[in-house]
Amino acid sequence: MNATAAEAGREPFGARLRLAMDTRGPLCVGIDPHSSLLHAWGLSDDVAGLTAFTRTVVEALADRVAVLKPQSAFFERFGSRGVAVLEKAVAEARAAGALVLMDAKRGDIGSTMAAYAETYLDKDSPLFSDAVTVSPYLGFGSLRPALDAARVSGSGLFVLALTSNPEGAEVQRATTAGGPSVAQLMLDHAAAENAGVTPLGSVGAVVGATLGEAGVNLGINGPLLAPGIGAQGATPADLPGVFGAAVGNVVPSVSRGVLRHGPDVYALRAAAERFCDEVRTAVEGAAEGADGAR
């Protein structure tokens, strides 16, 4: 166990995520209350609708999926009342046993990055989460306040590397002065943070499931958040082709593919279970194929 996390009496995020994926299944479900989903659920696009939507998703899934991933922007758009809904959702989801990954994609330098770290990675913050997404495109070193805060609190980070949006390639696939792509450089930094950690490091990366083939070394000894399954077109069967030998550390993320089945709690649960079973089948099939090839 990481020494600072041990002193805090808290297992590091990587260890807790590994256990959650092994026991609850390898799936992350997004909580994305954008206006079209609220309307599809028959809810108003206001704080009342936001509250009902969020409460239903947490009730349906927090006691059974490994990770819930609220998208902060969809709560922030309602101002302080929306953030209050998010705070309650984070607390209730964690109390029910789900790991909460805050999808905030924060990135800045110096004291500003430290303030973001306090917001999501300080145990006394009302938005304290098990992990948070961060942007390294002010330089990986700009994330140091968040890396240090996560190490102390036993939380995790997911660093944007190869995202599922097509526009990302113009930056992420660009070649650095040293030779590798920008994405590979970020992955190498993450690997360095995770060196020697067992069973899994706490510095993960975001790598889209829609890429077809990643074309980078994904052996970072940390989790790989894979958005793009469901509405964006990727399927669980695509995961081995994208992630190769690292597929066992993938945390597939589904949002609309599950949420469109609401507001019925049982339909939400059934959809999440189907995706989870499909991911298990794909990952286990890839492992058996690798064993057979040896």
Tab-separated table of C-alpha atoms in Angstrom, residues 240 244-248 282-294:
chain	number	residue	atom	x	y	z
A	240	PRO	CA	-9.690	-6.333	-27.025
A	244	GLY	CA	-4.780	-5.508	-26.468
A	245	ALA	CA	-2.896	-6.967	-23.525
A	246	ALA	CA	-4.105	-4.136	-21.256
A	247	VAL	CA	-7.786	-5.018	-21.698
A	248	GLY	CA	-7.979	-6.484	-18.187
A	282	ALA	CA	-15.080	-9.885	-24.226
A	283	VAL	CA	-12.307	-9.619	-21.630
A	284	GLU	CA	-12.401	-13.299	-20.679
A	285	GLY	CA	-12.426	-14.292	-24.347
A	286	ALA	CA	-9.365	-12.157	-24.996
A	287	ALA	CA	-7.566	-13.729	-22.024
A	288	GLU	CA	-8.365	-17.244	-23.215
A	289	GLY	CA	-7.173	-16.373	-26.717
A	290	ALA	CA	-3.907	-15.031	-25.336
A	291	ASP	CA	-3.373	-18.204	-23.271
A	292	GLY	CA	-4.077	-20.357	-26.302
A	293	ALA	CA	-1.549	-18.470	-28.380
A	294	ARG	CA	1.272	-19.171	-25.919
